[in-house]
mmCIF file of C-alpha atoms in Angstrom:
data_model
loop_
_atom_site.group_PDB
_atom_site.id
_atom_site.type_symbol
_atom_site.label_atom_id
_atom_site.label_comp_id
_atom_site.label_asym_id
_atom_site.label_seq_id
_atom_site.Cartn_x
_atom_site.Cartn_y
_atom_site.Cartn_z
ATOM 1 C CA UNK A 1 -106.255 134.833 229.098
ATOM 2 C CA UNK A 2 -109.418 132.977 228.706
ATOM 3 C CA UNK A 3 -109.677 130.508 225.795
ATOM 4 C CA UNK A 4 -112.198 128.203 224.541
ATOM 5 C CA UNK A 5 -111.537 124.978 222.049
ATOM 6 C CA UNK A 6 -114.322 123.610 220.471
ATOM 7 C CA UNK A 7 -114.594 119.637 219.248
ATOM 8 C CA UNK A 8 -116.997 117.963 217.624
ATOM 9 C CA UNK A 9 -118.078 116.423 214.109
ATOM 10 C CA UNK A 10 -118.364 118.678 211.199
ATOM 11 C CA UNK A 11 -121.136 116.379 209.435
ATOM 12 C CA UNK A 12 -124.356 114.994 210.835
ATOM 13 C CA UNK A 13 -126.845 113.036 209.235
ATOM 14 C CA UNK A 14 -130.766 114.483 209.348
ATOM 15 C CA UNK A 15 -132.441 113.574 211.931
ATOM 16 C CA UNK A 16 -129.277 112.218 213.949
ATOM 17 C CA UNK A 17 -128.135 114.558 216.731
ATOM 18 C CA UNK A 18 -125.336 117.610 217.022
ATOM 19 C CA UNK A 19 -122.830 117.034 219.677
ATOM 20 C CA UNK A 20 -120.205 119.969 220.138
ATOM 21 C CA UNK A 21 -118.197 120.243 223.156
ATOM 22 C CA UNK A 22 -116.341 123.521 224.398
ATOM 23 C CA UNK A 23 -113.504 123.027 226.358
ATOM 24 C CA UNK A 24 -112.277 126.680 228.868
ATOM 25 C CA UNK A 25 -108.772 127.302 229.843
ATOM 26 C CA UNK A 26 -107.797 130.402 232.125
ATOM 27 C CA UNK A 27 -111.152 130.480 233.558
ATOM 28 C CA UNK A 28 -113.654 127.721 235.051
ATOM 29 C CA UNK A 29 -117.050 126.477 233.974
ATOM 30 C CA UNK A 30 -118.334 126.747 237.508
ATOM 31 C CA UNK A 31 -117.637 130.666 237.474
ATOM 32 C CA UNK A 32 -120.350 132.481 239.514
ATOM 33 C CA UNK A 33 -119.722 135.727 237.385
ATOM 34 C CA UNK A 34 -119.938 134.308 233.505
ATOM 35 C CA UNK A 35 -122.328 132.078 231.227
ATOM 36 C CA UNK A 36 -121.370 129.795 228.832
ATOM 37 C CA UNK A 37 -123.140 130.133 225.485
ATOM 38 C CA UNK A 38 -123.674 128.268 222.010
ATOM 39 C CA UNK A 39 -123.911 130.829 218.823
ATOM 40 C CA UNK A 40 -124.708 129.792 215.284
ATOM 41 C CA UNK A 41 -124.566 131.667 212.057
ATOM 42 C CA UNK A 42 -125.777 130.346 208.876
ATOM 43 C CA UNK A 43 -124.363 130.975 205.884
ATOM 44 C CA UNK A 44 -124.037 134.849 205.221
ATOM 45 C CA UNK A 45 -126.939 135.178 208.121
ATOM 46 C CA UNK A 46 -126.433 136.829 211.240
ATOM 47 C CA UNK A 47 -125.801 135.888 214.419
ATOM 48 C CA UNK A 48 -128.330 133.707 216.571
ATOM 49 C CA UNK A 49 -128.017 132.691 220.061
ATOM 50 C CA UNK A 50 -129.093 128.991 220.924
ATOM 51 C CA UNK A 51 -128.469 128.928 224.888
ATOM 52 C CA UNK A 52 -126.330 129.171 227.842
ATOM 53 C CA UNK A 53 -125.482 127.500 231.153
ATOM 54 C CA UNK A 54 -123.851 128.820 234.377
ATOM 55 C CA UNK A 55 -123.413 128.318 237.756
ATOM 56 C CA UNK A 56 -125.144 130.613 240.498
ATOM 57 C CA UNK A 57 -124.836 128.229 243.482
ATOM 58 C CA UNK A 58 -126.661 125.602 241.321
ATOM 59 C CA UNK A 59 -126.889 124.630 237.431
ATOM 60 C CA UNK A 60 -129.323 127.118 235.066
ATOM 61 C CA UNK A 61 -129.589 126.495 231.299
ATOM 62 C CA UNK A 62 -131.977 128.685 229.319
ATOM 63 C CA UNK A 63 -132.609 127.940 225.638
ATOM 64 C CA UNK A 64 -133.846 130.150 222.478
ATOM 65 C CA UNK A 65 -137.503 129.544 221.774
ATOM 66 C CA UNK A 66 -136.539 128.684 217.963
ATOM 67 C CA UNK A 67 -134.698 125.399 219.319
ATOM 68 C CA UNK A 68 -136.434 124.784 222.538
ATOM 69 C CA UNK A 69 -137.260 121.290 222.948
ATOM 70 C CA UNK A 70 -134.593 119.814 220.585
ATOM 71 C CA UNK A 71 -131.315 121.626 222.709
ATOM 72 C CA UNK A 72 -129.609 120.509 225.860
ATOM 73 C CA UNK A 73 -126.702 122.577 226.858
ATOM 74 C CA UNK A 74 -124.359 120.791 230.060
ATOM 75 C CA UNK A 75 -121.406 121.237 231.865
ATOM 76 C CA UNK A 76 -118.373 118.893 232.714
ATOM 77 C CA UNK A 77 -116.708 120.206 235.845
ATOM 78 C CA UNK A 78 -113.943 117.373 235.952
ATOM 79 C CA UNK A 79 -113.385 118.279 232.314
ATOM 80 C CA UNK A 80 -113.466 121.725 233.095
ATOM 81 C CA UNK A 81 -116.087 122.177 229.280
ATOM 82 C CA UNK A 82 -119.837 122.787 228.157
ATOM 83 C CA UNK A 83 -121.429 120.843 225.434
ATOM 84 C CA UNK A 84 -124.244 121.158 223.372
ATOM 85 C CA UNK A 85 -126.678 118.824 222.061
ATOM 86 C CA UNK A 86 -129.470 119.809 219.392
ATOM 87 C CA UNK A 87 -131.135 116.564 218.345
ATOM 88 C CA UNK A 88 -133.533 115.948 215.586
ATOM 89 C CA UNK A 89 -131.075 118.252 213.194
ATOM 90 C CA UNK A 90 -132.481 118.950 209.468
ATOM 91 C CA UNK A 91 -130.477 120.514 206.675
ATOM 92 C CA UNK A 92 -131.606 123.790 208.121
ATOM 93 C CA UNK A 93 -129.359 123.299 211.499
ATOM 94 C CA UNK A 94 -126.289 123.787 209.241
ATOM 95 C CA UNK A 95 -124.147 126.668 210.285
ATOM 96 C CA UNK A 96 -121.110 127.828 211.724
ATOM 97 C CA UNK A 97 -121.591 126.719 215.722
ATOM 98 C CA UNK A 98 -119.771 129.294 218.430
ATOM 99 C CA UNK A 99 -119.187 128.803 222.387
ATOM 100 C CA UNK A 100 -118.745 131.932 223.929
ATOM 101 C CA UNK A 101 -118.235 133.462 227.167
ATOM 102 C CA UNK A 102 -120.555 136.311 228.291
ATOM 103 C CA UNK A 103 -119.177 138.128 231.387
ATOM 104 C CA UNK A 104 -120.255 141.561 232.082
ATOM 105 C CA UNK A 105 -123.314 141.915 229.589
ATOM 106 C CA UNK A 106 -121.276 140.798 226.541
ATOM 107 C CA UNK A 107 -119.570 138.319 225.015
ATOM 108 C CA UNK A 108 -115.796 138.301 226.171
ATOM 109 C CA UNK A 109 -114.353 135.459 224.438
ATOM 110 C CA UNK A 110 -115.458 132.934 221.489
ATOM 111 C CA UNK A 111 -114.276 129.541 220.429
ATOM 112 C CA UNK A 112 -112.871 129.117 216.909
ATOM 113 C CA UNK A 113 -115.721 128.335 215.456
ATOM 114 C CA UNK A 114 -116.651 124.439 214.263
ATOM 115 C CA UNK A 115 -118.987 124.385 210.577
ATOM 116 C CA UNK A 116 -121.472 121.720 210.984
ATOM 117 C CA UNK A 117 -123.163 120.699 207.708
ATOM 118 C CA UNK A 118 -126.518 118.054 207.983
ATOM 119 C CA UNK A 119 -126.317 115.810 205.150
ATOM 120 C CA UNK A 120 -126.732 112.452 204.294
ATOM 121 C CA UNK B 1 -136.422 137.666 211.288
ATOM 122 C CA UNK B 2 -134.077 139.163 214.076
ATOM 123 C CA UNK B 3 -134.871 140.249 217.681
ATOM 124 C CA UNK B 4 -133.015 144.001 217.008
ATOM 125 C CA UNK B 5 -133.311 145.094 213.404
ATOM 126 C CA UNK B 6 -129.917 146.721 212.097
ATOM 127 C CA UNK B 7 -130.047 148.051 207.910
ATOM 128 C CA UNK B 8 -128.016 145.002 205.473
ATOM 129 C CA UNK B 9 -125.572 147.025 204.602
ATOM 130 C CA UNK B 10 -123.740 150.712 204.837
ATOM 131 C CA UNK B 11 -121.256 152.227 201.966
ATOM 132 C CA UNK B 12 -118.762 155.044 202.243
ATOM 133 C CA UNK B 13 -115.704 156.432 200.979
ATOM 134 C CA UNK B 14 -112.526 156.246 202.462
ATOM 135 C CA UNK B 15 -111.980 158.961 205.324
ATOM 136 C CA UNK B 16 -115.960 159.309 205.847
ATOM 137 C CA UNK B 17 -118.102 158.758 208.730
ATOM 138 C CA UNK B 18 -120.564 155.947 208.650
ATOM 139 C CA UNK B 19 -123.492 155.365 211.426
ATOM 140 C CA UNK B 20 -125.053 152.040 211.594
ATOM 141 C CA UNK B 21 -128.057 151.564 213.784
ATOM 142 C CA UNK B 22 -129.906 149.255 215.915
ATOM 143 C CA UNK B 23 -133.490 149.273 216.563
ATOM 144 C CA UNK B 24 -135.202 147.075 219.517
ATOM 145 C CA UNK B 25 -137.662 147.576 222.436
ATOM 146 C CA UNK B 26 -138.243 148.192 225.865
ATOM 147 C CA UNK B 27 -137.772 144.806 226.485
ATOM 148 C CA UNK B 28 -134.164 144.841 225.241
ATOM 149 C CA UNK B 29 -132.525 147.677 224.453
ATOM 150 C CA UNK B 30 -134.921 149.542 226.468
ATOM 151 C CA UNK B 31 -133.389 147.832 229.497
ATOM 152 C CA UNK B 32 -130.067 146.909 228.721
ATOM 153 C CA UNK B 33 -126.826 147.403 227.652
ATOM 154 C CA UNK B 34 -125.830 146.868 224.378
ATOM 155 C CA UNK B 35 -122.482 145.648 222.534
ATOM 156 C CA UNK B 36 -121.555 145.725 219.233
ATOM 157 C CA UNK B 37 -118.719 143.076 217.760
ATOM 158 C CA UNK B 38 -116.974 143.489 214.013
ATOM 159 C CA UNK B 39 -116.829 140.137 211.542
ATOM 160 C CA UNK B 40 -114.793 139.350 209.012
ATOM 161 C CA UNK B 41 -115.356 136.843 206.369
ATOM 162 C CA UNK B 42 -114.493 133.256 207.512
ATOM 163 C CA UNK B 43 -113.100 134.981 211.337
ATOM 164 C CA UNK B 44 -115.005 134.522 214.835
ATOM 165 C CA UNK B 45 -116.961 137.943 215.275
ATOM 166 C CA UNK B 46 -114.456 140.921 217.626
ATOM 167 C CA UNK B 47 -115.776 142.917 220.976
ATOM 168 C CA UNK B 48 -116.267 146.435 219.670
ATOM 169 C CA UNK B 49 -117.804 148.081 222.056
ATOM 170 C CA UNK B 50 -119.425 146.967 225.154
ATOM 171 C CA UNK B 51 -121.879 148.926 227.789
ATOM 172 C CA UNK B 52 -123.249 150.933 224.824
ATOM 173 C CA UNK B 53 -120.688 153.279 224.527
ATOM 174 C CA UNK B 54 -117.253 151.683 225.859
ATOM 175 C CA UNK B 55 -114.551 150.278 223.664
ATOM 176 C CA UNK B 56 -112.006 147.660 225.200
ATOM 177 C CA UNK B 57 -108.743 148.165 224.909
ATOM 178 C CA UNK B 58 -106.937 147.663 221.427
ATOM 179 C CA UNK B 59 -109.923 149.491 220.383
ATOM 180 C CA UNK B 60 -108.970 152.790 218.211
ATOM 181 C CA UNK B 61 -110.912 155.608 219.187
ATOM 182 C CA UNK B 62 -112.481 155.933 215.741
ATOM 183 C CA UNK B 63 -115.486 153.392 216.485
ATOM 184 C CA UNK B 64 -117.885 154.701 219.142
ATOM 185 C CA UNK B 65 -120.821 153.455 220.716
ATOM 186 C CA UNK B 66 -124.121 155.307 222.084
ATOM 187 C CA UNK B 67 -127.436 154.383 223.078
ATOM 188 C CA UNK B 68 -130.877 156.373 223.266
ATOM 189 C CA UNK B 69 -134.085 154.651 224.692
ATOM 190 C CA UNK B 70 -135.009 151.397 222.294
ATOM 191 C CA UNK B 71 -131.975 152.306 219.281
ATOM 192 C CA UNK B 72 -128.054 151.995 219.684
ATOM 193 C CA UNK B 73 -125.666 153.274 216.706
ATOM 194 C CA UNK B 74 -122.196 152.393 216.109
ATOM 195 C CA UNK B 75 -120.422 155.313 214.180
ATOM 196 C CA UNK B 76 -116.673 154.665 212.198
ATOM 197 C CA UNK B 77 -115.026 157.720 211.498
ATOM 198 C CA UNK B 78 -112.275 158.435 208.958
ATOM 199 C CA UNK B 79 -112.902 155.082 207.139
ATOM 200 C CA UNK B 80 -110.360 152.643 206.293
ATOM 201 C CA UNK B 81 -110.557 149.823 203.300
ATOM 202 C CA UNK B 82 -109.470 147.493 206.788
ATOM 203 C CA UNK B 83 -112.816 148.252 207.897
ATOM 204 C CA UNK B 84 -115.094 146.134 205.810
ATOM 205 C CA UNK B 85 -116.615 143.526 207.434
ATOM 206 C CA UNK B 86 -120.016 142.795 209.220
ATOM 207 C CA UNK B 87 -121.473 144.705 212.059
ATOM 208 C CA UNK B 88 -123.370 142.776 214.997
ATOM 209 C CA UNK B 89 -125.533 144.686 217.574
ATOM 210 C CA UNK B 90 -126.460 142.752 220.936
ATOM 211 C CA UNK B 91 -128.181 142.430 224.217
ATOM 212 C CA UNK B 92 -130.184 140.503 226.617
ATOM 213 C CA UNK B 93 -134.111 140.412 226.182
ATOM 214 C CA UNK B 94 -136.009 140.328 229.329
ATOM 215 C CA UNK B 95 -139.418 139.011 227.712
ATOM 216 C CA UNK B 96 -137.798 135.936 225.962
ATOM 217 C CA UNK B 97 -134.903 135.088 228.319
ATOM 218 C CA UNK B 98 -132.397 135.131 225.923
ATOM 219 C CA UNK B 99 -129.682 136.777 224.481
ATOM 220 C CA UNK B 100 -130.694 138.516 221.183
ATOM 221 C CA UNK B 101 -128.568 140.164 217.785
ATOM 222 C CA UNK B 102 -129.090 142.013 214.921
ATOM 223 C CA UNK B 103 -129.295 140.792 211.593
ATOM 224 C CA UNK B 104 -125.795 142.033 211.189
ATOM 225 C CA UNK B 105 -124.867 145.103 208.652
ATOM 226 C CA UNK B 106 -122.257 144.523 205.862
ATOM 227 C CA UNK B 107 -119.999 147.843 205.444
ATOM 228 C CA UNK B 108 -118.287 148.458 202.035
ATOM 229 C CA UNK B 109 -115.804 151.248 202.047
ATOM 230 C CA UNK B 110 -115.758 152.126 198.127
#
């Protein structure tokens, strides 16, 4: 049973940046078959996808266009976890931040969910 | 604005059918599988159904799944007042590179 545990601060000052970590038990991050993924949803908004990393015989992260440029989503293999990083964060940026695991075309597991509010 | 446009919300009586749909392109739904994943308020979002018309296990048979070129619908049948909650449609767009939903459909059963 896969499961993910999510860390990280749950307030961030403008303009400081976002750091969320994911941490996977009962699978690995270096999986050639899944990608590991960062989800927000603002409050009562849908769902938006921020980016994903995975391993295919080397590293690949690919990022939405909306955060592109402010996003950097990495792996820890020691740790066995996936972080995210979204720098330059405005009140906007607040929102309930997912991992997830897509495997198969869809998402097969999420973390618990961490609410991240940008305030000073 | 979302990728895949889904209506705000659906209503229905208990023991009706409901059909919420999911509109994209060829550049998504077009040429991809789609899932679908239930939300309830304050809980992490649930694997409906997966491959456009496949439900995982745990899954009763009353929610189905089915695609048709560039639109996927998720039906309920015989509604339950344990249905309410938000509906999310997804899949993979080949144009951007990235993983797109729906704006997500909030179903009241009156």
């Amino acid at each position: 049973q896969v499961q993910l545990q999510q860390s990280g601060p749950g307030l961030v000052k403008p303009s400081q940046t976002l750091s969320l970590t994911c941490a996977i038990s009962g699978d690995s991050v270096s999986s050639k078959s899944a990608a590991w993924n960062w989800v927000r949803q603002s409050p009562g908004g849908g769902l938006e996808w921020l980016g994903r990393t995975y391993y295919r015989s080397k590293w690949y992260s690919e990022y939405a266009v909306s955060v592109k440029g402010r996003i950097t989503i990495n792996s820890d293999t020691s740790k066995n976890q996936f972080s995210l990083h979204l720098n330059s964060v405005t009140p906007e940026d607040s929102a309930v931040y997912y991992c997830a695991k897509v495997a198969d075309r869809y998402f097969q597991q999420w973390g618990q969910g961490t609410l991240v509010t940008v305030s000073s | 604005q979302s990728v895949l446009t889904q209506p705000p919300s659906v209503s229905a009586a208990p023991g009706q059918k409901i059909t919420i749909s999911c509109s994209g392109s060829n550049s998504n739904i077009g040429n991809d599988y789609v899932s679908w994943y239930q939300q309830f308020p304050g809980a992490v979002p649930r694997l409906l159904i997966y491959d456009n018309d496949k439900r995982p296990s745990g899954i009763p048979d009353r929610f189905s799944g089915s695609k048709s070129g560039t639109s996927a619908t998720l039906a309920i049948t015989g509604l339950q007042t344990g249905d309410e909650a938000d509906y999310h449609c997804a899949t993979w767009d080949r144009s951007l590179t990235a993983q797109v939903f729906g704006g997500g459909t909030k179903l009241t059963v009156l």
